[in-house]
Structure formats: C-alpha cells, structure tokens
XYZ file of C-alpha atoms in Angstrom:
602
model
C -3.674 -19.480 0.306
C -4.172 -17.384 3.254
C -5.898 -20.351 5.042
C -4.040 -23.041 4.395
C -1.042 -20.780 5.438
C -3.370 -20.390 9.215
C -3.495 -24.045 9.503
C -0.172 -25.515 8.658
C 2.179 -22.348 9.293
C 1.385 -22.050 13.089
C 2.539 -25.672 13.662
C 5.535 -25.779 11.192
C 7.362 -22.972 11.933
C 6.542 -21.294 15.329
C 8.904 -22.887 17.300
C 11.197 -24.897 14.877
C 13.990 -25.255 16.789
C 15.556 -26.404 20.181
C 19.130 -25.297 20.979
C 21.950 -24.457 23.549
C 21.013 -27.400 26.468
C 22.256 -30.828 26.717
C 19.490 -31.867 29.541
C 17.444 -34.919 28.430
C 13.923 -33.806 28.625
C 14.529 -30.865 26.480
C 16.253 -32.613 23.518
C 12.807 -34.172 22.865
C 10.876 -32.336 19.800
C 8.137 -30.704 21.175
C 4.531 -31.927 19.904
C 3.560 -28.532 18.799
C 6.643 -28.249 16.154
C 8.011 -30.404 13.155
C 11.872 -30.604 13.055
C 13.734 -28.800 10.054
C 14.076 -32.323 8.294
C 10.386 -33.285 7.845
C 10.240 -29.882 5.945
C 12.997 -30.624 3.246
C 10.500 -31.886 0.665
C 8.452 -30.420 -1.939
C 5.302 -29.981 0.552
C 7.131 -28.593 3.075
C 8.932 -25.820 1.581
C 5.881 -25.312 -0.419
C 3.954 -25.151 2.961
C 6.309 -22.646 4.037
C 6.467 -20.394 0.950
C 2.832 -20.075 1.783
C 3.941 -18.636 5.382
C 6.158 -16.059 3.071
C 3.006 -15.057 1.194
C 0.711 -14.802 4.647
C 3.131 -12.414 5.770
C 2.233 -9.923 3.549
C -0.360 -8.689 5.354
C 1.630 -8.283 8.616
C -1.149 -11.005 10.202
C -0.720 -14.553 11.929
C -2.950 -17.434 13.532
C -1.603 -17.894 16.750
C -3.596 -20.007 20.085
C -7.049 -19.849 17.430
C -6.354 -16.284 17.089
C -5.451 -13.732 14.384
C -2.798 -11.642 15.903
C -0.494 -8.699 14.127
C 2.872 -10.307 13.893
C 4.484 -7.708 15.784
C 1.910 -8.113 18.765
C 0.040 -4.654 17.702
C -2.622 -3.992 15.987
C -3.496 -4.888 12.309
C -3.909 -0.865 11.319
C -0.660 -0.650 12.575
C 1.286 -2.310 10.059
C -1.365 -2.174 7.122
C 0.748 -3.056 3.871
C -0.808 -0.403 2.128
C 0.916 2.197 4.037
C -2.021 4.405 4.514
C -0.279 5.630 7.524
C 3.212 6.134 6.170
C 2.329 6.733 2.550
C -1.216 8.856 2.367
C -1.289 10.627 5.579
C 2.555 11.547 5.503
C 1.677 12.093 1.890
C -0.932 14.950 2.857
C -3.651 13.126 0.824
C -5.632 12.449 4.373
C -5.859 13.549 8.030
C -5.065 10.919 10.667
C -9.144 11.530 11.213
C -11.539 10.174 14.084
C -10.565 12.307 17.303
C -6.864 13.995 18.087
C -6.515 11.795 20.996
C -7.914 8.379 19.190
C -4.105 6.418 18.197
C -2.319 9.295 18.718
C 1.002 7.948 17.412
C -0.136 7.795 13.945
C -1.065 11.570 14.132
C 2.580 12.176 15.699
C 3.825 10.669 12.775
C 1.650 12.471 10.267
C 2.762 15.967 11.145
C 6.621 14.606 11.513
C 6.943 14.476 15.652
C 6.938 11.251 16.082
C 10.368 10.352 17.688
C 12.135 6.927 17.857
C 9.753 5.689 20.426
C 6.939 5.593 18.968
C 5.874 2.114 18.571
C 4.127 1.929 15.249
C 7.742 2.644 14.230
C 8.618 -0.643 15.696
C 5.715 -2.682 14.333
C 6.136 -1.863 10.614
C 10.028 -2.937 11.006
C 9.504 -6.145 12.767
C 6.623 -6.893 10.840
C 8.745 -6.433 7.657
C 11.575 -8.529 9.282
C 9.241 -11.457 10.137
C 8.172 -11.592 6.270
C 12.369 -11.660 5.608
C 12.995 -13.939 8.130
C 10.018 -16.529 6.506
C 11.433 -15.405 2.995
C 14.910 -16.403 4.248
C 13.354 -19.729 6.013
C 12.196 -21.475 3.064
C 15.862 -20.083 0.563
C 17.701 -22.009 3.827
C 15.734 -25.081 3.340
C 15.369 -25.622 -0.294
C 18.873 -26.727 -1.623
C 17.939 -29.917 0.557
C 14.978 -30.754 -1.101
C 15.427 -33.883 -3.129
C 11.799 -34.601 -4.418
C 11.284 -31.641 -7.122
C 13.013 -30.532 -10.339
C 16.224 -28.029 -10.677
C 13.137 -26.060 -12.252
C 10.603 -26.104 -9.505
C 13.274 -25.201 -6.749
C 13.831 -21.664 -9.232
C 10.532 -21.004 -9.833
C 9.834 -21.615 -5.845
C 13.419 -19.717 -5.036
C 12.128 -16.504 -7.532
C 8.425 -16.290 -5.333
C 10.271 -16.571 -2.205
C 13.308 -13.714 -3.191
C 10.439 -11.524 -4.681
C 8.830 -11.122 -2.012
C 11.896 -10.801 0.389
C 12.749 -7.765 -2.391
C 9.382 -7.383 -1.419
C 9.590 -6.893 2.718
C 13.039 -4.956 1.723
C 12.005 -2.519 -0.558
C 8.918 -1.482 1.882
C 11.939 -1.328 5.039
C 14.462 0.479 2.750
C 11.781 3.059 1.284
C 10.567 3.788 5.464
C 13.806 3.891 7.400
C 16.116 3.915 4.471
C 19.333 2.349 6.678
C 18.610 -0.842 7.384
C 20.595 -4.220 7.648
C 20.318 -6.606 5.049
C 20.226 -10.506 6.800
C 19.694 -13.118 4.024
C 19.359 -16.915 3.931
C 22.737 -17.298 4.635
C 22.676 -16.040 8.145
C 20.694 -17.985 10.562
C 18.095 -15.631 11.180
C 15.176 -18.141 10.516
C 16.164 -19.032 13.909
C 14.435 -16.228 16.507
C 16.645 -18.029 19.442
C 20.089 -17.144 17.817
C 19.629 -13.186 18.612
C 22.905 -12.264 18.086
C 22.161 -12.902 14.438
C 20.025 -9.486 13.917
C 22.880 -7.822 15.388
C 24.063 -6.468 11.732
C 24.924 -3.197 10.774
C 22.838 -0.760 8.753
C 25.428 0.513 6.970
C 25.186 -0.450 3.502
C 22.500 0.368 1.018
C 20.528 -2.601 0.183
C 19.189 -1.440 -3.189
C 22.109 -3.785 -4.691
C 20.491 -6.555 -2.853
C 16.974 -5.865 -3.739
C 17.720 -5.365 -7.669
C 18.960 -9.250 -7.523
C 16.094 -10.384 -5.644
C 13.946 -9.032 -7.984
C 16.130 -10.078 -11.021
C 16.665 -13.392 -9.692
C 12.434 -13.577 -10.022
C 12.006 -11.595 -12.974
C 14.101 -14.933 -14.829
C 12.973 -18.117 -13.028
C 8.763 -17.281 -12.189
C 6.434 -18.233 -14.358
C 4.380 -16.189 -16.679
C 1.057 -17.679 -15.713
C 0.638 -19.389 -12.215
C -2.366 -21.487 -10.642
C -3.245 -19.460 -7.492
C -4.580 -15.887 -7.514
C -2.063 -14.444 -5.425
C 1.385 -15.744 -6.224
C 3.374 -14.227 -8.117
C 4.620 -14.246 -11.698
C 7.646 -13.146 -13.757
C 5.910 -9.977 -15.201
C 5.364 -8.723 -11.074
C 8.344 -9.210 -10.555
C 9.825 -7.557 -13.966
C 7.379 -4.015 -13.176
C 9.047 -4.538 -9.490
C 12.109 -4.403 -10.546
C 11.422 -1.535 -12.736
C 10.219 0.240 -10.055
C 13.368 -0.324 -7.288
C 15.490 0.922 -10.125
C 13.281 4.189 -10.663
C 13.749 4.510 -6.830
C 17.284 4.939 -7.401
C 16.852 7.097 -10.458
C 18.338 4.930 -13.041
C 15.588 5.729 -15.490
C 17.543 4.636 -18.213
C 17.485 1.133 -16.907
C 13.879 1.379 -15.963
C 12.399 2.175 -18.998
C 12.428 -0.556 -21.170
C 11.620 -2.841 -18.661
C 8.827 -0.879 -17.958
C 8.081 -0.611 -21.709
C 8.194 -4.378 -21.877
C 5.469 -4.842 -19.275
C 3.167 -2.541 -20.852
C 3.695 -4.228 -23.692
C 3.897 -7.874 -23.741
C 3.135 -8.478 -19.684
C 0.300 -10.816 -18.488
C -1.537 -11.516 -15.237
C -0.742 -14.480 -13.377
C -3.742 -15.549 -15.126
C -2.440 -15.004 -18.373
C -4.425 -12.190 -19.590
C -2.857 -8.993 -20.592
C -2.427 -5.946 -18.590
C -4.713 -3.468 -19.283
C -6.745 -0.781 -17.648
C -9.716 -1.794 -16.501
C -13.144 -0.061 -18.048
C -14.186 1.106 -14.987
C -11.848 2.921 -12.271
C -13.742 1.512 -9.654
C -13.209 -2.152 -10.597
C -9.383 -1.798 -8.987
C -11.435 -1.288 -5.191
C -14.386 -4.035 -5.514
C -13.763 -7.577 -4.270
C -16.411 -8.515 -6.876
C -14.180 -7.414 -9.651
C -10.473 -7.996 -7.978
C -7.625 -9.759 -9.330
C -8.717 -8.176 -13.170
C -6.759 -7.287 -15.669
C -4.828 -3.918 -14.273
C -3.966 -6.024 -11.498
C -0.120 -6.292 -11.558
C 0.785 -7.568 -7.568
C -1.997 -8.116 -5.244
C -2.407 -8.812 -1.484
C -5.027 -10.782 -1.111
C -7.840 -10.551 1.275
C -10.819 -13.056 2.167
C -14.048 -12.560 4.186
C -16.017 -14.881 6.229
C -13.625 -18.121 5.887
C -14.097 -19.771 8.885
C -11.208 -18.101 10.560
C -13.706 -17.210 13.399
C -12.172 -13.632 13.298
C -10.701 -11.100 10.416
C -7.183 -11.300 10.280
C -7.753 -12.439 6.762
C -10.206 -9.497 5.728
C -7.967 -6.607 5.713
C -7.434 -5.424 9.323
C -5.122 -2.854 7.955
C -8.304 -0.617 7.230
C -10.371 -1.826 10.216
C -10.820 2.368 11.294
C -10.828 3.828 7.862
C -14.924 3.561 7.776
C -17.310 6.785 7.769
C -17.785 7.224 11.466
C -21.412 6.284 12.748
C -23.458 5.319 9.753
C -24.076 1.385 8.813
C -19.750 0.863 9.124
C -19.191 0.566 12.802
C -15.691 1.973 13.026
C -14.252 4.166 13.168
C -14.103 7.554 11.228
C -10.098 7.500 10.648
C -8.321 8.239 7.404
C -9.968 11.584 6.201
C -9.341 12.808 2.819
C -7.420 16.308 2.917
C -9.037 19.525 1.558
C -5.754 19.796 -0.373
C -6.519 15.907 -1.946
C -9.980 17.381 -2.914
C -8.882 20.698 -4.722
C -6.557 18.583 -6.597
C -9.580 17.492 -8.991
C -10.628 20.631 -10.037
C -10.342 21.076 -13.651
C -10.822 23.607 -15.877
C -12.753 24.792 -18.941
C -10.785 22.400 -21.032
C -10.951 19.193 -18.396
C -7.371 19.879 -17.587
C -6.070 19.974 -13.544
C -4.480 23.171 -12.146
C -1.023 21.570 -11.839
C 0.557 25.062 -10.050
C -2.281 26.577 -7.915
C -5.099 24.033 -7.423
C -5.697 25.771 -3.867
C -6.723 28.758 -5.852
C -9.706 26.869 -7.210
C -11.222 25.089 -3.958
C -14.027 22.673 -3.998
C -17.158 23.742 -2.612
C -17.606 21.499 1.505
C -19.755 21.423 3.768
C -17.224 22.157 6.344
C -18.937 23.945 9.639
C -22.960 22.878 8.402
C -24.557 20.062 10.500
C -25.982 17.270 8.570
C -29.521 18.858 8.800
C -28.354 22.351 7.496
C -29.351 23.454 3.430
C -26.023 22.271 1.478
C -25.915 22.291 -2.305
C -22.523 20.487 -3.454
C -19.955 22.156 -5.765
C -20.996 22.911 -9.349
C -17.921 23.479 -10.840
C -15.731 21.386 -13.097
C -14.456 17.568 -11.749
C -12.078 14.921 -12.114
C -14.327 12.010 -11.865
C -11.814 10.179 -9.911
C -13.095 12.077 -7.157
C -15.850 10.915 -6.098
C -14.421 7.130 -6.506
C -12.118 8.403 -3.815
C -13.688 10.966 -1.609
C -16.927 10.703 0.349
C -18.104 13.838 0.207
C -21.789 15.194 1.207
C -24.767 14.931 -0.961
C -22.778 12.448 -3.535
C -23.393 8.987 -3.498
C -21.277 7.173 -1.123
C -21.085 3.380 -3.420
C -24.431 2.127 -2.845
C -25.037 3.386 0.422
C -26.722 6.191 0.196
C -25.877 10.003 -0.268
C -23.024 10.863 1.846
C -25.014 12.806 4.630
C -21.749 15.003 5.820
C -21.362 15.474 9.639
C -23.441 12.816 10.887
C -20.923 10.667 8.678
C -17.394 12.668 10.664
C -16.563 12.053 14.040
C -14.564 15.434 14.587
C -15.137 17.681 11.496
C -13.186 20.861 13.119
C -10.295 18.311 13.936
C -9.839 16.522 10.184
C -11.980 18.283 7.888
C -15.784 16.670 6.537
C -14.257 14.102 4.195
C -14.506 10.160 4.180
C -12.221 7.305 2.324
C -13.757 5.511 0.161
C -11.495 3.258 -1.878
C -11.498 0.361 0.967
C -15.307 0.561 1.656
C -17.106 -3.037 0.322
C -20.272 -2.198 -1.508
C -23.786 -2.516 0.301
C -25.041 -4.662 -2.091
C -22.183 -7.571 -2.112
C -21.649 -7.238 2.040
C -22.845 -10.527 2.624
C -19.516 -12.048 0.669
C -17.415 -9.567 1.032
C -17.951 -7.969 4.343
C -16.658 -9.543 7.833
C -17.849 -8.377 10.974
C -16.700 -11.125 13.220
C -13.843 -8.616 14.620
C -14.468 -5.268 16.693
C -14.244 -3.255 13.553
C -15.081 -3.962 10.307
C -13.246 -6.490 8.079
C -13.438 -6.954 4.357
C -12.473 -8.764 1.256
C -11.341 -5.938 -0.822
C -7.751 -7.084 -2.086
C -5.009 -4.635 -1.962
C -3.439 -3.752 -5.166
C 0.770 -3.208 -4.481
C 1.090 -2.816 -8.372
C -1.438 -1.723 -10.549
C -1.238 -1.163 -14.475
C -2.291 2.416 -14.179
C 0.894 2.836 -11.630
C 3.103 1.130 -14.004
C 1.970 3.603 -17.031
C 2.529 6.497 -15.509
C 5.976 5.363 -14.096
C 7.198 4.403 -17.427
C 5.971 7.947 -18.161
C 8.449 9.593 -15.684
C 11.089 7.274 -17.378
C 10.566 8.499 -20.918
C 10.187 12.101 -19.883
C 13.484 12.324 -17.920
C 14.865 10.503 -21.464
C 13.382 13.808 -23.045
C 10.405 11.462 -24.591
C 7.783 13.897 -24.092
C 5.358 12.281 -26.944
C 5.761 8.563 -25.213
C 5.432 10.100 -21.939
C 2.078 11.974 -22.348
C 0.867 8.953 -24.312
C 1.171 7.094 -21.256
C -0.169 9.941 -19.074
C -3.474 10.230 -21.549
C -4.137 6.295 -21.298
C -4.917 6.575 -17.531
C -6.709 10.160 -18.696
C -8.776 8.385 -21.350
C -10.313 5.553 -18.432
C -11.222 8.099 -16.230
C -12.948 10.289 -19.049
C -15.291 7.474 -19.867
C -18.624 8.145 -18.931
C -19.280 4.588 -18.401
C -17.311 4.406 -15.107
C -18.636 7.813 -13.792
C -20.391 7.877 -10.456
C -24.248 8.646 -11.555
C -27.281 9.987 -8.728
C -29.636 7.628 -7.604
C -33.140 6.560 -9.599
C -34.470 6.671 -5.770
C -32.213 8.300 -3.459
C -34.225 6.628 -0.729
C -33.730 3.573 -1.708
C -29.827 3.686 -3.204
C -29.410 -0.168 -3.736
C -32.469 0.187 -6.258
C -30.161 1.408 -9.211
C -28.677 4.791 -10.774
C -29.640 7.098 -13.435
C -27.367 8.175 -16.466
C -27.158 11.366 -14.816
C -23.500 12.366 -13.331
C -23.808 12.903 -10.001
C -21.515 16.180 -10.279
C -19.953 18.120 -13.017
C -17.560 15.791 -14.396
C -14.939 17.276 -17.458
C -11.780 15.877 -17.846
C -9.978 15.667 -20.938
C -6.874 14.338 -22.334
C -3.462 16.789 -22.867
C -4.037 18.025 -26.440
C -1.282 16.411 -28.732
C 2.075 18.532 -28.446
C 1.146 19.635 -25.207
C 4.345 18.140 -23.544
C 6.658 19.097 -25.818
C 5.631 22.632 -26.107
C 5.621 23.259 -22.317
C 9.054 21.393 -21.799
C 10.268 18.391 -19.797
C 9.992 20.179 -17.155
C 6.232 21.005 -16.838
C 6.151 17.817 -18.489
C 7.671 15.819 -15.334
C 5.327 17.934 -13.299
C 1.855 16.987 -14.954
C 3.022 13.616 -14.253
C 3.599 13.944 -10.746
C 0.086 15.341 -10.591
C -1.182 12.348 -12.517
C 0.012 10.322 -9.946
C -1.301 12.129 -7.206
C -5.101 12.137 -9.102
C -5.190 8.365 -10.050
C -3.162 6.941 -7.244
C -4.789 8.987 -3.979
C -5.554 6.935 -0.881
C -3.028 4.135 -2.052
C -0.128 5.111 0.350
C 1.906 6.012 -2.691
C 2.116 9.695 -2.241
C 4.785 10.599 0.666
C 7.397 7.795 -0.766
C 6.878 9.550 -3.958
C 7.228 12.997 -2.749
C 10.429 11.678 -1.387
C 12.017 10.504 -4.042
C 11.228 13.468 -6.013
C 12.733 15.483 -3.643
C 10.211 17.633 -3.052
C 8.417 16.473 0.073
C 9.540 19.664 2.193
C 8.650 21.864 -0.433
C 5.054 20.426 -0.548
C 4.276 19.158 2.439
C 4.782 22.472 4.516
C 2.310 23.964 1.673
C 0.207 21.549 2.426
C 0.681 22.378 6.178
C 0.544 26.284 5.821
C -2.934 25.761 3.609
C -4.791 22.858 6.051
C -4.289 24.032 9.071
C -6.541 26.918 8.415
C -8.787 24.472 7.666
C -8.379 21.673 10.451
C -7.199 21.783 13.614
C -4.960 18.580 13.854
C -2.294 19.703 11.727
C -1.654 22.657 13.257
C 1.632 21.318 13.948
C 2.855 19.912 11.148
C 6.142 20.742 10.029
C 8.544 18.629 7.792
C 12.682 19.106 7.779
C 15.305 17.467 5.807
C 15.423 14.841 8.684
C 11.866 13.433 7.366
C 12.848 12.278 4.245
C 13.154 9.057 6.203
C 11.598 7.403 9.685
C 13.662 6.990 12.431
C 15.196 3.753 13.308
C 13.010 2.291 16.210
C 14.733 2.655 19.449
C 13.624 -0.743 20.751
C 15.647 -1.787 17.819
C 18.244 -0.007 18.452
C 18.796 -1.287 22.108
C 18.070 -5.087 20.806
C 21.290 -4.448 18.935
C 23.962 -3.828 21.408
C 26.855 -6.191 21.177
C 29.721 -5.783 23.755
C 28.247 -2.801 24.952
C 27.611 -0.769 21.911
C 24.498 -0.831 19.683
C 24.926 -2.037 16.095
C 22.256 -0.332 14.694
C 22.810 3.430 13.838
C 19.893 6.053 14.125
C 18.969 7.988 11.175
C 20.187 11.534 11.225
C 18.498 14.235 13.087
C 16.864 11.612 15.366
C-alpha cells in the first residue's frame, strides 16, 4: 500500500490545482499533475485513499526522495508518539547526549515553549493526513463508476482515519480547528481556508467520524493495513473514554472483545507470546486491532517506509548504528517489581528498586537483580547481562551513550531481531530503518480499557477479569525471555532457563471488590503502565486521568537523583496540553489579528 501510494500519490495530488491568473501559459495543466476530473472515478479516489493511509506515518516521496511531510525529520513526527506519549509519560529519558535534538528534551521536562518546532511538525503533519482525508470525501460524491456501497465503505476508511489525524491533534494541543471536506482545504493555494478558529471542541466531530466507519467498513478487508468496522468500533470506544462517557464506552468495548475480528477475519485475541506484538515476522496477528504499517528494503532506495519514527531509538554503538535515544526510566524499571505473591507494588514501587548497573563500566563485575519480575520487562527494557533479542547479552555502558545523563537503560520494543535483519532491517538511510509495524490499537489495550469502563460502572469482577487476561499472557512461561545455550554465540538458541526471576501472578478472585473501586481503578492504571510501556500511551493517559502533575513531578523528584537530564523537569496545570505552535499561530492572522488562540499559560 505504502508503495503504490510513493508512485501514484506524488503525481496525483502534489500540485492539483492552478488558480487566481487569467494569463495563457499558466491555464495549461502542468505535466507533473492530473486535473481534479481524471480523479473522479473508482481508481482515482481509490488512488488517493491510499495517499490518506501513507500519511499515517507522517512520510512522503517527493523528487525520488522520502521526506517528513512537514519538511523535518521522520523522529519528529513518529505516529507512535514516543516523544509526546513515553518520554512526557516518564516511561523514558530523551537519551543519547543533552545537547543531541534538544527540543525533544525541552519538551520532556515541560519547557518547551511555542517555538519549538517539533511542535509545528506533529500539527502540520496531522493536518496534511486531514487535508488528504478531506481530499478524497471532496471528490467522491462525483464518482459515477462504483456502487452507493463502495463509495460508504471508501467514505468510512477515509473519515476513520481523519477521526484518526483528529483525535492524535485534539489529544496534543487539545484546541484545535476542525476543517472538513466541505471547506476547500484540499487546496494548499487557498490559505485563507486554515484560517478557522480553535474554539470548539472537536470530540463531537470525531465521535461521527468514527461512527460514520464503525457502520459502513467492512468486517474483513483484502489489504493488511486498511481498516475495518471492528477498528473503527474499539476507536470509537476509545474517543468516548477520552471524554469520560464510560457508560457509552463499555459495551462497545464489550462488543469488540467479544465478537470483533481482524481485517483478516480472525478473532481478536491475545497473542501467546508478548513479544509477537514487536516482531515483523509475527505482525498483523491476532491482537492486532489498528496497525501502521511498515516495509523494509522495497525498492524505495531509502527508508521512509521502514519506520523513520524510531531511526535514534537503537542501543548506542553496538551492531545498531544510531543512535542511543529513547532510554527507559529507572522509574519504568521499578514498576516490574513484584512481590512474594507475583503482584506489582501499585503505591510505592520506588521503595523496591531494581538492581542497575548504573556508574560500572562495561568491563566492571555486575551480577543483575535477583529479586522478583514482571516478565514484561525484559521484552521492554535492555538492561545489562539479559539478553538483548538475539543479540547478545546486553553489555551495559558500552551499549549507553551518556549513562550519567539518561540512566543505563535501552528500548527494546522497536529493535528487529538479529536473526530476521536481512527482511526486516533497512539500512539504506543514515540511521537504521525497519519493518516492525506499529500497533495504534492492540487487543491487550482494548481489555484493559473496557476494564476502566466496568470499574467506574462499579463492575469490579468484569473489570479484574479483563485485567487478569493480559496478567495470564504475560505469566506464561512460554513467552518468557530464557539465557542463552551459548552466550557467545546468541543466534544459536536458548535454554528453558528464565533469564531472571520471573513471578507474576494473577489478582486472586475478590481481590477488586474487597479493596474497592478505588484501588480497583488504580491497579488498572498500573496495568496499563506494565503492558503498554514504550508505546507512547502513558502521558495522554496520565492526562486524562488527571493525574499527570501528581505523578510526573514524583517521577521528577525520584529521577533526577538518578540522571542528570531531568534535573529540570517540572510539570504545571498548563501541561496538560502542548502549546499551539507559534508559526501557526502567525499563519492565521486575518485582517490583522490571528485566528488561532494559544493554549493557556503559553
């Protein structure tokens, strides 16, 4: 999909239109460009439903380039939000050196201002995928060669994913405008139509989007990728939890979990092994609800298809290239400590830390902790002396660029596996590339969302049933990490030994009910904070729980005596939401005044 969007998309749509002068030699069509009519047809609009999808991950072909779509850089704008989400979250530390993108560690510890331009980048990129979104809903009324039933099922891919763009603007700046197919803002020469207030909240708007796809998409479609009515029903689910109608969120969450299918047509269900949700081998499975998807090696000449997002989130030095960014947090890896009955510390985790090799060199005596583990870990964190995938025994500080700066940790969800690099590994960019899909929705997320739902309904025993489904796949020993037969020689194959102390258990029956809704809502907010780490799900949800000040300066207070690059870090009421981009802002001045308002506190 991604490819035929590179070839056709750069022609059809990068410089549709030619307006606003009478003089001969411009009124002819330009060779480079098709004319709005010899789109209106069923290829066409297909063609540029495709551009919709290619959007996604804030990449274009342009000149026999990839180029980020808002001229930046692909980390920039990664859809996974590993800036906005897992750093802001406190899960990781901006890593590499202080100095190395400095904006993004200005916007992890809450200084970043207006200015900065990564600010900028996520909101145009967004825009671009509304304004292709909007592009192909403007076109498709005129199509004459396809059904009343294709034109819905195309109308409910192209609206989900506008909900899409929306829900990923609304949940980062919060006040933003809302420009639909109605305006003319398909057409990047008619400025004056971005010139909209941001004055209303669009969660109205993206509720219909979604709705509008939940009833006219397919249950099973022919292209990994695209998606289906069950996406956009668990989507939908989700935008209302956003706005706390967990009444209306339940059942539809209840209905995905328990008649919804893949766009293959398979049931949802966890996958066996945790680790399945972060290998390109085993992508698009079963737990797979929304995906982004990624391809290596495809004759782009380049890897704007192989997720640039994570280009710097590699181990620095080592066989990865680039670039020793994204660093687990200290606070992240205290959060899997369990206790005697495989249960987390929900209240004082910090209490309990997890043994690092913080300070040692690579060639000093180290012995990693002994104590009891959430085996999620070490799917999650690379941490010395465990196995890093197939690569070897994480080797600590020969593996960290600046260990003082962002502690001795390494991500590991978005590392490709040694032994499948040849598919799945691209190196035909500065910085690494690979094939490893991004998963927007997963089944575990949409269990333990449905779990909030039922425990703010005061169903405790549906809610920790949910909770101890996502408990019960990480508790099997089959998807454990296990030590090497030949530690040498890593690729060679693994033991049955665990390769730490792994205990995790399951909340004994009653447990929510006797503690209270609640503890109960708590444990759950923990649960997503275990299972969903490193997925840039943690500062939105902080957010919405309102208690992102409350944790986040804990998180401060305790990592900053750890690491030097938060030292900083402080979060106010303000930070609940980004600021408006200022370039934005001064786009938006009509007869002297701006049109778009900044954020308060900005």
């Amino acid at each position: 999909m991604k490819s035929l969007y590179h070839i056709l998309l750069s022609v059809a749509i990068a410089t549709p239109f030619i307006s606003g002068c009478n003089k001969s030699f411009l009124d002819r069509t330009p060779q480079s460009s098709l004319e709005e009519s010899s789109l209106t047809n069923k290829k066409g609009v297909n063609t540029l439903l495709i551009g919709a999808y290619g959007a996604l991950d804030g990449q274009d072909f342009k000149d026999g380039d990839m180029v980020n779509l808002s001229g930046g850089s692909g980390f920039a704008v990664s859809p996974d939000n590993w800036i906005y989400g897992s750093i802001c979250g406190g899960d990781a530390h901006k890593g590499s050196d202080p100095a190395d993108a400095a904006a993004i560690l200005q916007i992890g510890t809450f200084v970043g201002n207006a200015a900065n331009g990564f600010f900028n980048d996520k909101w145009r990129v967004n825009y671009e995928g509304v304004r292709r979104c909007n592009f192909v809903l403007h076109i498709l009324p005129n199509v004459t060669d396809m059904t009343d039933d294709e034109k819905k099922e195309l109308a409910g891919e192209a609206r989900f994913l506008r909900a899409h763009y929306y829900s990923d603007l609304k949940k980062l700046f919060d006040n933003v405008p809302w420009v639909d197919e109605n305006s003319n803002s398909f057409n990047k020469l008619d400025v004056d139509e971005y010139k909209i207030p941001n004055d209303k909240d669009i969660w109205p708007m993206i509720e219909a989007d979604f709705k509008y796809a939940a009833e006219n998409l397919n249950e099973v479609q022919d292209v990994a990728g695209r998606a289906n009515s069950w996406a956009a029903k668990a989507y939908l689910a989700k935008t209302l939890l956003y706005e706390k109608k967990y009444a209306e969120a339940m059942p539809i969450f209840e209905d995905v979990i328990a008649h919804g299918v893949t766009a293959k047509g398979t049931p949802y269900a966890l996958t066996t092994k945790f680790h399945d949700n972060f290998d390109a081998f085993t992508e698009n499975n079963s737990e797979a609800v929304f995906s982004i998807q990624y391809s290596a090696n495809d004759g782009s000449g380049g890897t704007g298809n192989a997720n640039q997002g994570e280009m710097l989130n590699y181990p620095y030095n080592g066989p990865f290239s680039c670039c020793g960014f994204y660093q687990p947090s200290q606070d992240l890896v205290n959060s899997y400590r369990t206790d005697a009955n495989g249960l987390p510390y929900i209240d004082d985790f910090n209490d309990h830390p997890v043994k690092s090799d913080m300070g040692l060199t690579s060639s000093a005596a180290f012995t990693p902790d002994a104590g009891n583990l959430d085996p999620r870990l070490d799917w999650t964190v690379g941490r010395r002396g465990i196995p890093f995938l197939d690569w070897g025994n994480h080797p600590g500080m020969d593996w960290v660029r600046d260990q003082q700066s962002a502690g001795p940790y390494a991500a590991i969800k978005n590392v490709y596996m040694q032994a499948t690099q040849d598919k799945y590994y691209d190196g035909n960019g500065w910085a690494p590339g690979n094939a490893i899909n991004y998963v927007l929705i997963r089944f575990a997320d949409v269990l333990l969302m449905a779990a909030e739902c039922q425990a703010q309904a005061g169903s405790l025993t549906t809610a920790q049933d949910h909770v101890n489904a996502v408990r019960t796949r990480a508790a099997n020993p089959v998807g454990w990490v296990k030590t090497y037969l030949d530690p040498s020689k890593p690729m060679g194959g693994y033991t049955n030994i665990p390769a730490a102390k792994y205990n995790i258990k399951t909340y004994p029956a009653g447990a929510f009910t006797a503690n209270g809704k609640a503890w109960a809502i708590k444990a759950i907010q923990f649960e997503r904070k275990l299972e969903l780490a490193m997925e840039g799900h943690r500062y939105f949800d902080l957010v919405r729980w309102g208690i992102a000040q409350t944790e986040l300066n804990r998180y401060f207070s305790y990592e900053k005596e750890i690491t030097t690059d938060v030292a900083n870090g402080n979060f106010t009421s303000k930070n609940v939401r980004f600021p408006i981009p200022q370039r934005q802002i001064d786009l938006s001045v009509k007869n002297g005044t701006a049109t778009l308002k900044q954020n308060a506190g900005y």
